[in-house]
Amino acid sequence: MPEDSANAGPVSRRTLLRLGAAGGAGAALVAAQGWGAPFLAQRGLLSADGAFAATSTALSDGFFYLEKFPTSPLIISPFTDPLPIPRALAPVPRSVYSAWRNPPGPGTGQQNSLRNERHQIWPGQIGYPDPIVYKIDVLLRTHAFTTSQVLPIDADGKPTVSFDSSGKAYSPGTKRTLPLSTIYGFNGTFPGPMINAEYGKPALVRFENHLDENPLNLDRQDFGSPDWSFLTHLHNGHTAPESDGNPHYSMVSGPRRMGFLPQMWVDNLYLNWPAGGDDREKQSFFWFHDHRMDHTGSNVYKGLVGLYPIYDPKYGLDMGDERQGLRLPGVRTDNPDGSFDVKYDIPLAFSDFRLDDGDTVHKDIHDGQGEFPAAKNPAKHPEWWGKTFYKHFPNHGFVGDICTVNGTASPVLEVKRRKYRFRFLDASVSRIYEFKLMSSTLGPKSSASLGYVDDELEGQYRIEDGQQCMQFTQIASDGGLLPFPIKRDSFELWPAKRREVIVDFTRYQDGTPTTKGDVIYLTNVMKMPNGRMWSNSSRFFPDPKYKVPVLKFVIGDNAPDDSQIPAPQMPLRPLPPLPNNWRNLLDNRLIFEVKRGALGGETEWLINGKPFDPTTVVKCLKNPAGATPLARQKKNSFSLWEIRNGGGGWVHPFHLHMEEHRTVMRNGKDVTGAGDPGHPDDVSKEDLVALDPNESVIIYRGFRDFVGPYVAHCHNLAHEDHAMMFGWEITP
């Protein structure tokens, strides 16, 4: 039971629980002196009432949220399956989509199958050509996470019983082949298709719902939207609300419900046009995912993830051709079907999962609502052994014990001796990663064989002798190219965030050349036993033994390389300017506090003390000017927003739709110059605010080009699905 066993640095959650309500004063005293101060301060609990809040939270968790999770079977032969490298999706020829019964277009009623919306801006209105058209079906299909045999183990790492689809039991020690897991997938795959986009060339994607069709007669299990609806969000495209795929819009317009039902379609128009037409607002890596209200986490976990790199052909700056512009790694091939692929430019989507042990009781709040009657929960499901397990209501957030990269657990990639560009995406429900490049003499050893148990089994394998051997050169964040590159020994990757790096596989960081056959492991060094926050990382109580390899690189042959690593002070993309008087705007900022609610249940997480109401615009907290304005902005205006973490020892990756922002202050400190040591990406544009415990962050952002309803929410999807989201609007 992770709720009982999750340790938090030098003090475990069990210890806090044992303090009891009467121990609150004692905890506060300890927090103020001695060993407790660093522990509580770094977890947002060292405040006037922090220790009491910690005690209250611990008691609430202990009484109401005993959430048992299964231990996934051990993958016996890791790092043998090749890393899947997605190819670009082919567009639909004009001759084909023109003949559709309902072809895409700018007219009234042409935006979706309900015929009740039109595109707010058609490309011709901004001097762009008609969009390139793609077709993506939302399908019920299957997925294999590994081809390796597995050994069923229990929470102590010992061999245990397993089951087949009929419920037949297999004795402990029996090696098994994993059954295929049921997924909802864009075009039936996980991850879904990749669209290679370009600025100046709009894309229109017709998403069509076929989740009611079950040609393989699959068991849908007990997660995923129960009405089989979907809602696709291009994260964080500069997009009109009817194509944004957000619940605030969908509940008041378009489908006028939580999502698009089976047999409905919607044309999402992505203009690939920077905000305000400003080249400084261009980005470089989006992804698209489901955003169906109340079931975003389960639908994303079930497979509704797609990739959308976007290139900038202007002046050849960043068009996937390493002979031009910034000369970032990439060899482009234009395909006859109208798509293009870029070799040596590889997206890496990280997702963590748990697989059912057939013996864990499925029981959470959604079962009492009758959403999955076929499951007959609460019940054990031996017939689901080895398939993905999901719990809708873990109050911390859902974390898995198997990490996948592009849908494959513990993959291997043979790389040429040259430079590569990697586009990292955290597509997990709640897990945060910290990555390093490491060498290991002994190689991966299973955590079970090393004597670890319970949460320490997460990740399945470790390289305890791992040593950092290479550095990353970071060139982009979730807001696109950085103003200057950053050399990184490691970097954190929070849910929904993207980080782009260059890795030079010709030499190690000490200058020694690599040789064919050398092995380097992309390694996660952040221990996160549950979704509250990490217990150990480079910034907080590093654990020298927690080195979990997630991707194996094997050095191959030499290859031509015309790319360059940008010099430390080489400009990449200039930042949009801040107004000189931005400090004078602080009194009138809009303030939003994210915090756990007191009542629990489906409104576990609140913003400004309120659960998400899709029909209203939230009111901000009283600002220094004494005002409490609604989150309603004039078109083409700019504003300062403050996002506060309400404490309790939680972290929140907070995402704001539609435009990126610049961080101007963190915890009352101006970070517009050197940034924050814990968050070096504060110097860039971003679409997600990384809130450490008890932090306050002030951002500057615009509201350009479109009008209508949008949302902001925590991208710990367990928090978002339980009310940590608010609606805001842009008005004419």
XYZ file of C-alpha atoms in Angstrom:
732
model
C 0.000 0.000 0.000
C 1.867 3.072 -1.196
C -0.236 5.255 1.111
C 1.365 3.474 4.053
C 4.840 2.927 2.713
C 5.715 6.094 0.810
C 8.737 7.627 2.480
C 9.466 11.317 2.199
C 13.190 11.804 2.639
C 14.389 11.408 6.226
C 10.853 11.272 7.662
C 8.219 8.852 6.382
C 4.545 9.549 5.974
C 3.944 6.855 8.576
C 5.877 8.991 11.056
C 3.749 12.030 10.316
C 0.622 9.920 10.654
C 1.738 8.611 14.035
C 2.090 12.189 15.262
C -1.709 12.276 15.396
C -3.891 15.308 15.772
C -2.638 15.907 19.297
C 0.910 15.930 18.010
C 0.402 18.962 15.813
C 1.948 21.354 18.298
C 4.896 19.022 18.777
C 5.382 18.782 15.037
C 5.324 22.546 14.750
C 7.946 22.821 17.484
C 10.169 20.255 15.767
C 9.681 22.055 12.448
C 11.020 25.235 13.971
C 14.267 23.702 15.111
C 16.704 20.884 14.500
C 16.256 18.077 12.010
C 12.712 18.937 10.958
C 13.336 22.338 9.399
C 14.842 21.361 6.018
C 12.400 18.473 5.597
C 9.270 20.505 6.296
C 10.455 23.688 4.577
C 11.229 21.942 1.294
C 7.829 20.289 1.371
C 5.883 23.466 1.978
C 5.032 22.558 5.573
C 7.269 24.972 7.483
C 4.768 27.750 8.019
C 2.548 29.062 10.776
C 0.100 26.245 10.306
C 2.142 23.960 8.077
C 2.714 21.191 10.581
C -0.949 21.206 11.561
C -1.900 21.022 7.877
C 0.501 18.117 7.463
C -1.082 16.297 10.392
C -4.581 16.929 9.059
C -3.611 15.758 5.598
C -1.923 12.644 6.944
C -4.919 11.755 9.078
C -7.317 12.303 6.191
C -5.182 10.188 3.900
C -4.856 7.451 6.474
C -8.567 7.158 7.159
C -10.030 7.679 3.696
C -7.464 6.920 1.016
C -5.947 3.495 1.620
C -5.320 2.904 -2.060
C -3.794 -0.450 -2.795
C -1.965 -0.759 -6.091
C -0.678 -3.916 -7.753
C 2.969 -4.685 -8.394
C 3.586 -5.142 -12.110
C 5.287 -8.352 -13.262
C 9.041 -8.054 -13.748
C 10.250 -7.704 -17.335
C 12.863 -10.454 -17.608
C 14.771 -9.172 -20.646
C 14.780 -5.362 -20.557
C 16.479 -3.182 -23.168
C 15.991 -5.628 -26.018
C 12.932 -4.120 -27.733
C 13.888 -1.342 -30.162
C 12.679 2.163 -29.431
C 9.741 2.939 -31.746
C 10.541 6.062 -33.768
C 7.302 7.541 -35.150
C 7.022 8.470 -38.786
C 5.131 11.509 -39.979
C 1.432 11.047 -40.738
C 0.509 11.507 -44.386
C -2.027 14.229 -45.174
C -5.278 13.482 -46.977
C -5.118 14.468 -50.670
C -7.381 17.336 -51.669
C -9.101 15.075 -54.213
C -10.090 12.748 -51.368
C -11.270 15.188 -48.695
C -13.110 17.308 -51.267
C -15.260 14.259 -51.973
C -16.124 13.671 -48.291
C -19.815 13.939 -47.513
C -18.953 16.838 -45.197
C -15.710 18.365 -46.467
C -13.823 20.798 -44.234
C -14.227 24.479 -44.872
C -14.773 27.975 -43.452
C -18.556 28.074 -43.622
C -21.173 28.058 -40.906
C -21.681 24.551 -39.547
C -18.504 23.146 -41.114
C -16.450 22.805 -37.926
C -18.118 19.692 -36.495
C -20.707 17.019 -37.161
C -23.303 18.849 -35.058
C -23.182 21.703 -37.582
C -23.291 24.324 -34.835
C -19.841 25.933 -35.096
C -17.594 27.603 -37.648
C -13.885 28.323 -37.575
C -13.207 31.685 -35.970
C -10.255 32.457 -38.276
C -9.808 30.690 -41.598
C -6.190 30.774 -42.876
C -6.994 33.090 -45.779
C -7.927 35.799 -43.294
C -4.292 36.028 -42.184
C -2.804 35.541 -45.651
C -2.072 31.841 -45.194
C -2.923 29.051 -47.651
C -5.761 26.587 -47.115
C -4.892 24.023 -44.461
C -3.209 20.688 -45.008
C -5.861 18.116 -44.025
C -5.276 15.060 -41.846
C -7.713 12.365 -40.713
C -7.400 10.668 -37.323
C -9.858 8.066 -36.036
C -10.266 7.420 -32.303
C -10.241 3.632 -32.086
C -10.531 0.773 -29.592
C -7.480 -1.434 -30.102
C -4.668 -3.339 -28.299
C -1.071 -2.550 -27.378
C 2.006 -4.517 -26.279
C 4.398 -2.790 -23.859
C 7.126 -5.438 -24.240
C 7.909 -8.637 -26.145
C 9.957 -9.920 -23.206
C 8.639 -12.646 -20.973
C 7.764 -11.487 -17.470
C 7.951 -12.932 -13.976
C 4.938 -12.173 -11.744
C 6.176 -10.760 -8.414
C 4.547 -9.398 -5.271
C 5.267 -6.224 -3.295
C 8.225 -7.974 -1.643
C 9.744 -8.772 -5.030
C 9.022 -12.491 -4.616
C 7.517 -14.713 -7.339
C 3.751 -14.880 -7.020
C 0.695 -16.441 -8.617
C -0.643 -15.151 -11.952
C -3.740 -15.741 -14.045
C -5.001 -16.011 -17.611
C -8.056 -14.532 -19.325
C -10.270 -17.322 -18.014
C -9.096 -16.794 -14.421
C -6.946 -19.934 -14.349
C -4.093 -19.605 -11.822
C -0.404 -20.254 -12.584
C 1.958 -21.175 -9.776
C 4.605 -18.733 -8.494
C 7.781 -18.733 -10.584
C 5.958 -19.364 -13.868
C 7.308 -17.079 -16.590
C 4.585 -15.559 -18.709
C 3.994 -13.564 -21.879
C 2.045 -10.382 -21.212
C -1.430 -10.201 -22.714
C -2.172 -7.227 -24.942
C -3.616 -4.237 -23.100
C -6.795 -2.556 -24.292
C -6.235 1.022 -25.431
C -8.098 3.962 -26.868
C -5.746 5.227 -29.543
C -5.509 7.934 -32.159
C -5.578 5.757 -35.289
C -5.486 2.819 -32.878
C -1.874 3.141 -31.718
C -0.034 4.311 -28.608
C 1.367 6.818 -28.924
C -0.822 7.941 -31.780
C 0.389 9.419 -35.042
C 2.959 12.185 -35.346
C 2.189 15.250 -37.429
C 5.278 17.135 -38.553
C 4.007 20.693 -38.906
C 5.517 23.947 -40.166
C 4.823 27.562 -39.381
C 3.039 29.204 -42.294
C 1.309 25.955 -43.298
C -1.936 25.469 -41.344
C -3.135 21.984 -40.500
C -6.731 20.831 -40.115
C -7.205 17.510 -38.338
C -10.525 15.708 -38.551
C -10.912 13.631 -35.399
C -13.657 11.030 -35.750
C -14.970 8.919 -32.876
C -15.240 5.164 -33.447
C -14.958 4.053 -29.834
C -18.357 2.371 -30.038
C -16.938 -0.105 -32.540
C -15.298 -3.203 -31.051
C -14.168 -5.417 -33.931
C -11.745 -7.374 -31.710
C -14.383 -7.978 -28.998
C -12.155 -6.384 -26.364
C -12.865 -5.987 -22.666
C -12.806 -2.237 -21.998
C -12.019 -2.828 -18.299
C -13.011 -0.128 -15.817
C -11.384 3.077 -17.010
C -11.726 5.450 -19.914
C -14.650 7.808 -20.475
C -17.745 5.734 -19.706
C -19.782 7.250 -22.550
C -16.853 6.652 -24.961
C -16.572 10.363 -25.731
C -13.345 12.218 -26.484
C -12.093 15.789 -26.681
C -8.715 16.529 -28.290
C -6.463 19.357 -27.109
C -3.338 20.458 -28.977
C -1.162 21.327 -26.011
C -0.439 24.368 -26.126
C -1.352 25.429 -29.620
C -2.326 29.030 -30.256
C -5.790 27.934 -31.214
C -9.358 29.235 -31.309
C -11.569 27.729 -28.566
C -13.681 25.641 -30.946
C -10.491 23.800 -31.951
C -8.766 23.963 -28.564
C -10.490 20.905 -27.098
C -11.161 22.241 -23.612
C -14.073 21.428 -21.278
C -15.058 25.059 -20.673
C -15.758 25.393 -24.385
C -17.261 21.942 -24.941
C -19.780 22.292 -22.116
C -21.157 25.630 -23.343
C -20.638 25.363 -27.118
C -19.988 22.746 -29.772
C -21.017 19.377 -28.351
C -22.566 21.044 -25.276
C -21.439 18.092 -23.216
C -18.188 16.683 -21.858
C -16.932 15.529 -25.236
C -17.763 14.316 -28.731
C -19.746 11.068 -28.666
C -19.205 8.003 -30.895
C -19.772 8.662 -34.608
C -19.280 12.411 -34.121
C -16.404 14.256 -35.743
C -14.720 17.592 -35.198
C -12.298 19.551 -37.380
C -9.591 21.081 -35.210
C -7.873 23.854 -37.126
C -4.275 24.543 -36.120
C -3.184 27.715 -37.887
C 0.518 27.178 -37.128
C 0.623 30.918 -36.707
C 2.436 32.518 -33.751
C 0.475 34.640 -31.315
C 0.035 38.119 -32.701
C 1.995 37.111 -35.799
C 5.164 37.619 -33.733
C 8.040 35.300 -34.759
C 9.343 35.455 -31.176
C 6.230 33.529 -30.123
C 6.997 30.503 -32.277
C 7.278 27.149 -30.562
C 8.819 23.839 -31.559
C 7.071 20.851 -29.973
C 3.388 20.324 -29.231
C 1.504 17.190 -28.371
C -2.177 16.397 -28.571
C -4.118 14.470 -25.976
C -7.609 13.825 -24.723
C -9.192 16.483 -22.509
C -12.617 15.001 -21.784
C -13.935 16.481 -18.548
C -13.543 14.214 -15.478
C -11.775 11.489 -17.476
C -8.741 13.225 -18.985
C -6.357 11.154 -16.859
C -7.946 7.823 -17.703
C -8.243 8.582 -21.427
C -4.623 9.766 -21.661
C -3.488 6.746 -19.632
C -5.557 4.533 -21.934
C -3.574 5.792 -24.909
C -4.954 9.038 -26.342
C -1.583 10.720 -26.935
C -0.166 12.095 -30.204
C 2.916 14.095 -31.226
C 3.181 17.388 -33.104
C 6.694 18.776 -33.687
C 6.534 22.122 -35.443
C 9.340 23.549 -37.552
C 10.153 27.100 -38.619
C 11.145 27.356 -42.279
C 11.557 31.155 -42.192
C 15.148 31.888 -43.221
C 15.710 28.131 -42.827
C 16.045 28.801 -39.084
C 14.734 25.481 -37.754
C 13.268 23.473 -40.608
C 14.769 20.061 -39.928
C 17.797 20.643 -42.153
C 21.096 20.815 -40.277
C 22.799 22.566 -43.196
C 20.697 25.708 -42.707
C 19.737 28.248 -40.069
C 20.693 27.210 -36.547
C 22.079 23.934 -37.900
C 20.366 21.875 -35.232
C 20.620 18.098 -35.744
C 18.256 16.779 -38.399
C 18.333 15.420 -41.937
C 15.050 16.125 -43.676
C 13.348 13.968 -46.275
C 10.294 15.310 -48.088
C 7.974 12.427 -48.895
C 5.855 12.046 -52.062
C 2.671 11.976 -49.927
C 3.220 15.550 -48.743
C 4.663 14.686 -45.326
C 8.304 14.957 -44.281
C 10.532 13.037 -41.871
C 13.614 14.286 -40.040
C 16.332 11.766 -39.214
C 18.338 12.249 -36.005
C 15.476 14.342 -34.580
C 13.571 11.987 -32.283
C 10.597 12.616 -29.986
C 10.610 10.690 -26.702
C 7.232 10.397 -24.945
C 7.437 9.058 -21.370
C 4.494 7.353 -19.675
C 4.409 5.191 -16.569
C 1.985 2.297 -16.045
C 0.909 -0.390 -13.627
C -0.175 -3.828 -14.772
C -2.892 -5.773 -12.972
C -1.845 -8.605 -10.660
C -5.291 -10.206 -10.776
C -5.498 -10.109 -6.992
C -5.899 -6.400 -6.205
C -9.466 -5.330 -5.468
C -10.745 -2.673 -7.876
C -12.600 -0.238 -5.677
C -12.829 3.520 -5.940
C -15.392 6.287 -5.955
C -16.338 5.834 -9.621
C -17.578 2.316 -8.960
C -20.226 3.725 -6.652
C -21.431 5.918 -9.491
C -22.215 2.986 -11.752
C -19.907 4.146 -14.541
C -18.507 0.689 -15.293
C -21.313 -1.780 -14.476
C -19.766 -4.632 -16.473
C -16.812 -4.708 -14.065
C -19.099 -5.504 -11.104
C -16.722 -3.699 -8.760
C -15.621 -3.869 -6.016
C -14.022 -7.078 -7.235
C -10.760 -8.755 -8.118
C -10.122 -9.279 -11.820
C -7.871 -12.269 -12.470
C -8.961 -12.107 -16.126
C -7.169 -8.748 -16.421
C -3.817 -10.035 -15.180
C -0.960 -8.313 -17.016
C -3.191 -5.616 -18.521
C -3.096 -1.944 -17.575
C -4.471 -1.147 -14.139
C -5.914 2.274 -13.346
C -7.495 3.804 -10.283
C -9.602 6.897 -10.945
C -9.266 8.391 -7.532
C -5.804 8.279 -6.013
C -5.785 11.535 -4.097
C -2.041 11.976 -4.599
C -2.116 11.243 -8.284
C -1.483 8.064 -10.222
C 2.094 6.794 -10.572
C 3.117 3.567 -12.264
C 5.984 1.169 -11.657
C 6.905 0.571 -15.319
C 8.240 3.408 -17.479
C 7.655 3.351 -21.221
C 9.262 5.437 -23.957
C 7.123 5.870 -27.067
C 4.909 3.113 -25.720
C 7.643 0.513 -25.121
C 9.013 -0.477 -21.723
C 12.810 -0.373 -21.343
C 13.651 0.087 -25.049
C 17.043 0.285 -26.770
C 18.183 2.689 -29.489
C 21.311 2.201 -31.555
C 22.687 5.649 -32.319
C 25.273 6.730 -34.856
C 28.443 8.444 -33.683
C 27.114 11.941 -34.250
C 24.798 14.518 -32.674
C 21.073 13.951 -32.105
C 18.153 16.168 -31.207
C 15.732 14.634 -28.707
C 12.319 16.096 -27.943
C 11.275 14.977 -24.461
C 7.606 14.850 -23.440
C 6.195 13.781 -20.079
C 2.871 12.155 -21.036
C 2.408 10.566 -17.608
C -0.634 11.170 -15.434
C 1.363 12.460 -12.444
C 5.002 11.360 -12.445
C 7.854 13.871 -12.629
C 11.231 12.679 -13.933
C 14.806 13.886 -13.603
C 17.068 12.580 -16.350
C 20.813 12.007 -16.554
C 23.036 10.245 -19.087
C 24.977 7.506 -17.300
C 27.395 4.686 -17.921
C 27.383 1.490 -15.872
C 29.956 -1.284 -15.546
C 27.633 -3.816 -13.932
C 24.578 -2.946 -16.024
C 20.941 -2.993 -14.905
C 19.972 -5.186 -11.962
C 16.362 -5.772 -10.996
C 15.289 -3.851 -7.908
C 13.871 -7.101 -6.520
C 17.229 -8.869 -6.824
C 18.859 -5.964 -4.972
C 16.502 -6.501 -2.043
C 14.129 -3.581 -2.590
C 10.412 -3.891 -1.822
C 7.159 -1.924 -2.140
C 7.589 1.535 -3.725
C 11.325 0.953 -4.137
C 10.448 -1.553 -6.884
C 9.156 1.268 -9.076
C 11.110 1.399 -12.319
C 11.924 -2.330 -12.000
C 15.693 -1.968 -12.672
C 18.588 0.073 -11.288
C 22.188 0.836 -12.170
C 23.493 1.500 -8.684
C 27.039 1.967 -10.020
C 25.853 4.463 -12.644
C 28.040 7.524 -13.260
C 27.136 10.568 -15.303
C 29.091 10.367 -18.546
C 27.534 12.969 -20.866
C 25.759 16.298 -20.662
C 22.683 17.646 -22.383
C 22.636 20.898 -24.311
C 19.093 22.171 -23.836
C 17.825 24.192 -26.786
C 14.075 24.421 -26.130
C 11.420 24.243 -23.432
C 7.639 23.925 -23.707
C 7.532 27.463 -25.100
C 9.921 26.756 -27.974
C 13.560 27.609 -28.605
C 15.391 29.163 -25.664
C 16.978 32.606 -25.931
C 20.334 30.843 -25.376
C 21.299 27.168 -24.987
C 21.834 25.740 -21.494
C 24.371 23.039 -20.570
C 22.658 20.573 -18.236
C 23.949 17.678 -16.134
C 20.322 16.762 -15.572
C 16.880 18.239 -16.067
C 13.445 17.740 -14.584
C 10.480 16.831 -16.769
C 7.070 17.590 -15.254
C 3.745 16.279 -16.624
C 2.964 17.812 -20.038
C 6.275 19.671 -20.183
C 8.615 19.354 -23.141
C 12.365 19.765 -23.155
C 14.534 19.578 -26.273
C 18.192 18.711 -26.016
C 21.189 17.911 -28.190
C 23.343 14.932 -27.250
C 26.751 14.421 -28.881
C 27.407 10.676 -29.069
C 30.966 11.076 -30.394
C 32.595 11.807 -27.033
C 32.088 11.696 -23.302
C 31.975 14.807 -21.134
C 35.646 14.363 -20.191
C 36.571 14.533 -23.891
C 37.218 10.804 -24.326
C 35.884 9.552 -27.678
C 33.131 6.969 -27.715
C 33.630 3.649 -29.473
C 31.245 1.354 -31.271
C 29.361 -0.841 -28.823
C 29.541 1.575 -25.882
C 26.360 1.741 -23.817
C 24.821 4.849 -22.241
C 21.645 4.819 -20.185
C 19.097 7.599 -20.027
C 18.447 7.375 -16.297
C 15.720 8.727 -14.018
C 17.163 9.854 -10.671
C 13.959 11.296 -9.213
C 12.220 8.997 -6.739
C 8.493 9.722 -6.668
C 6.640 7.035 -4.712
C 3.287 8.782 -5.159
C 1.786 11.787 -6.874
C 2.252 14.214 -3.993
C 5.854 15.052 -4.889
C 9.253 13.445 -5.190
C 10.919 12.114 -2.062
C 14.435 12.337 -3.540
C 16.003 14.251 -6.422
C 19.116 16.285 -7.165
C 17.428 19.319 -5.607
C 15.984 17.529 -2.575
C 17.777 14.783 -0.622
C 19.418 12.958 -3.569
C 19.416 9.171 -3.239
C 22.754 7.910 -4.643
C 21.281 4.440 -5.244
C 18.136 5.529 -7.042
C 19.269 5.366 -10.671
C 16.544 3.870 -12.837
C 17.532 3.303 -16.496
C 14.628 3.964 -18.860
C 16.315 3.962 -22.296
C 19.507 2.249 -23.442
C 21.674 3.887 -26.111
C 24.186 1.711 -27.963
C 26.880 3.501 -29.950
C 26.981 2.375 -33.583
C 28.880 3.387 -36.703
C 30.109 6.826 -37.692
C 27.717 8.936 -39.747
C 27.948 12.267 -41.582
C 27.105 15.192 -39.333
C 26.577 18.748 -40.567
C 24.911 19.882 -37.337
C 26.361 22.146 -34.677
C 25.908 22.483 -30.950
C 25.029 26.145 -30.393
C 27.687 28.076 -28.499
C 26.734 29.121 -24.943
C 25.881 32.705 -25.906
C 24.542 31.952 -29.372
C 21.033 33.478 -29.724
C 18.372 30.903 -30.622
C 15.017 32.675 -30.342
C 14.727 36.135 -28.735
C 12.114 36.481 -26.026
C 9.073 38.687 -26.537
C 9.750 41.857 -24.553
C 8.263 42.653 -21.186
C 6.830 46.143 -20.722
C 9.232 48.418 -18.891
C 6.561 49.134 -16.291
C 5.573 45.538 -15.543
C 6.296 46.015 -11.829
C 3.715 48.803 -11.761
C 1.110 46.242 -12.857
C 1.668 43.958 -9.860
C -1.069 45.471 -7.694
C -3.681 44.665 -10.341
C -2.571 41.109 -11.041
C -5.061 38.251 -11.076
C -4.422 35.726 -8.296
C -5.334 32.035 -8.363
C -4.576 29.594 -5.549
C -4.500 25.840 -6.131
C -5.211 23.811 -3.047
C -6.621 20.576 -1.757
C -10.202 20.889 -0.536
C -11.474 19.804 2.847
C -14.425 17.660 1.776
C -12.717 15.199 -0.560
C -14.695 13.148 -3.053
C -15.102 14.405 -6.589
C -14.199 17.942 -5.524
C -10.921 16.952 -3.910
C -8.938 19.764 -5.552
C -9.957 23.393 -5.742
C -8.881 26.728 -7.208
C -9.638 29.811 -5.123
C -11.664 27.496 -2.903
C -14.019 26.499 -5.747
C -14.330 23.348 -7.851
C -14.376 23.662 -11.636
C -17.700 24.902 -12.981
C -17.698 24.681 -16.793
C -20.458 27.259 -17.113
C -18.738 30.080 -15.246
C -15.620 32.215 -15.285
C -13.677 32.108 -12.021
C -13.187 35.173 -9.833
C -9.636 35.924 -8.715
C -8.612 36.345 -5.083
C -8.382 39.885 -3.706
C -5.280 41.480 -5.193
C -3.129 44.254 -3.635
C -5.368 46.836 -5.303
C -8.298 45.397 -3.344
C -10.105 44.085 -6.426
C -11.449 40.590 -7.226
C -11.943 40.707 -11.008
C -13.232 37.815 -13.081
C -10.722 35.891 -15.198
C -11.956 37.682 -18.274
C -9.463 39.410 -20.581
C -9.912 41.717 -23.523
C -8.729 40.410 -26.879
C -5.124 41.452 -27.621
C -4.524 42.489 -24.018
C -1.723 41.416 -21.667
C -1.825 40.763 -17.944
C 0.066 39.537 -14.898
C -1.331 36.383 -13.282
C -0.152 34.904 -10.002
C -0.454 31.143 -9.429
C -0.097 30.103 -5.785
C 0.471 26.648 -4.400
C -1.780 26.425 -1.365
C 0.632 24.165 0.499
C 0.133 20.848 2.215
C 3.311 19.402 0.757
C 2.094 18.994 -2.815
C 3.606 19.986 -6.162
C 1.441 21.101 -9.060
C 2.313 21.387 -12.762
C -0.120 24.169 -13.666
C -1.060 24.653 -17.317
C -2.726 27.641 -18.972
C -4.248 27.166 -22.411
C -3.841 29.279 -25.552
C -0.626 31.292 -25.077
C 2.722 30.830 -23.409
C 3.914 33.031 -20.603
C 7.089 34.517 -19.172
C 7.829 34.006 -15.497
C 8.646 37.332 -13.862
C 8.662 36.444 -10.145
C 9.026 33.278 -8.120
C 8.427 33.479 -4.367
C 8.630 37.259 -4.482
C 11.979 37.309 -6.314
C 12.472 38.855 -9.744
C 13.623 36.057 -12.076
C 13.572 37.952 -15.372
C 17.366 38.125 -15.442
C 19.238 35.089 -14.156
C 16.166 32.961 -13.486
C 15.703 30.653 -10.506
C 18.345 28.023 -9.640
C 15.688 25.353 -9.125
C 13.816 26.311 -12.277
C 16.334 27.467 -14.909
C 13.633 27.324 -17.591
C 12.057 30.393 -15.999
C 14.242 32.390 -18.380
C 12.266 31.006 -21.358
C 8.666 31.004 -22.547
C 6.575 28.210 -21.051
C 2.988 26.967 -21.020
C 3.165 25.234 -17.655
C 4.053 26.661 -14.231
C 6.079 24.236 -12.114
C 4.934 24.893 -8.548
C 7.142 23.495 -5.816
C 5.525 23.184 -2.365
C 4.105 26.464 -1.103
C 5.459 28.435 -4.064
C 4.022 31.539 -5.656
C 4.790 32.341 -9.295
C 3.839 35.511 -11.187
C 3.679 35.299 -14.970
C 3.138 37.743 -17.822
C 1.031 36.558 -20.730
C -1.040 37.732 -23.666
C -4.572 36.987 -24.876
C -4.338 37.555 -28.586
C -6.196 36.888 -31.811
C -9.202 34.845 -30.611
C -12.222 35.257 -28.353
C -14.089 32.699 -26.295
C -13.755 30.281 -23.360
C -10.562 28.522 -22.253
C -9.324 26.724 -19.141
C -6.343 26.580 -16.813
C -5.694 23.492 -14.694
C -3.233 21.291 -12.881
C -1.616 18.803 -15.272
C -1.398 16.204 -12.555
C -4.407 14.707 -14.298
C -5.751 13.119 -11.123
C -6.011 16.645 -9.721
C -7.548 18.082 -12.889
C -10.172 15.318 -13.029
C -11.190 16.109 -9.469
C -11.943 19.795 -9.888
C -8.536 21.579 -10.020
C -9.425 23.557 -13.135
C -10.990 26.951 -13.800
C -12.630 28.620 -16.760
C -11.517 31.940 -18.169
C -12.491 33.912 -21.266
C -11.264 36.335 -23.877
C -13.818 38.977 -24.831
C -13.926 41.240 -27.926
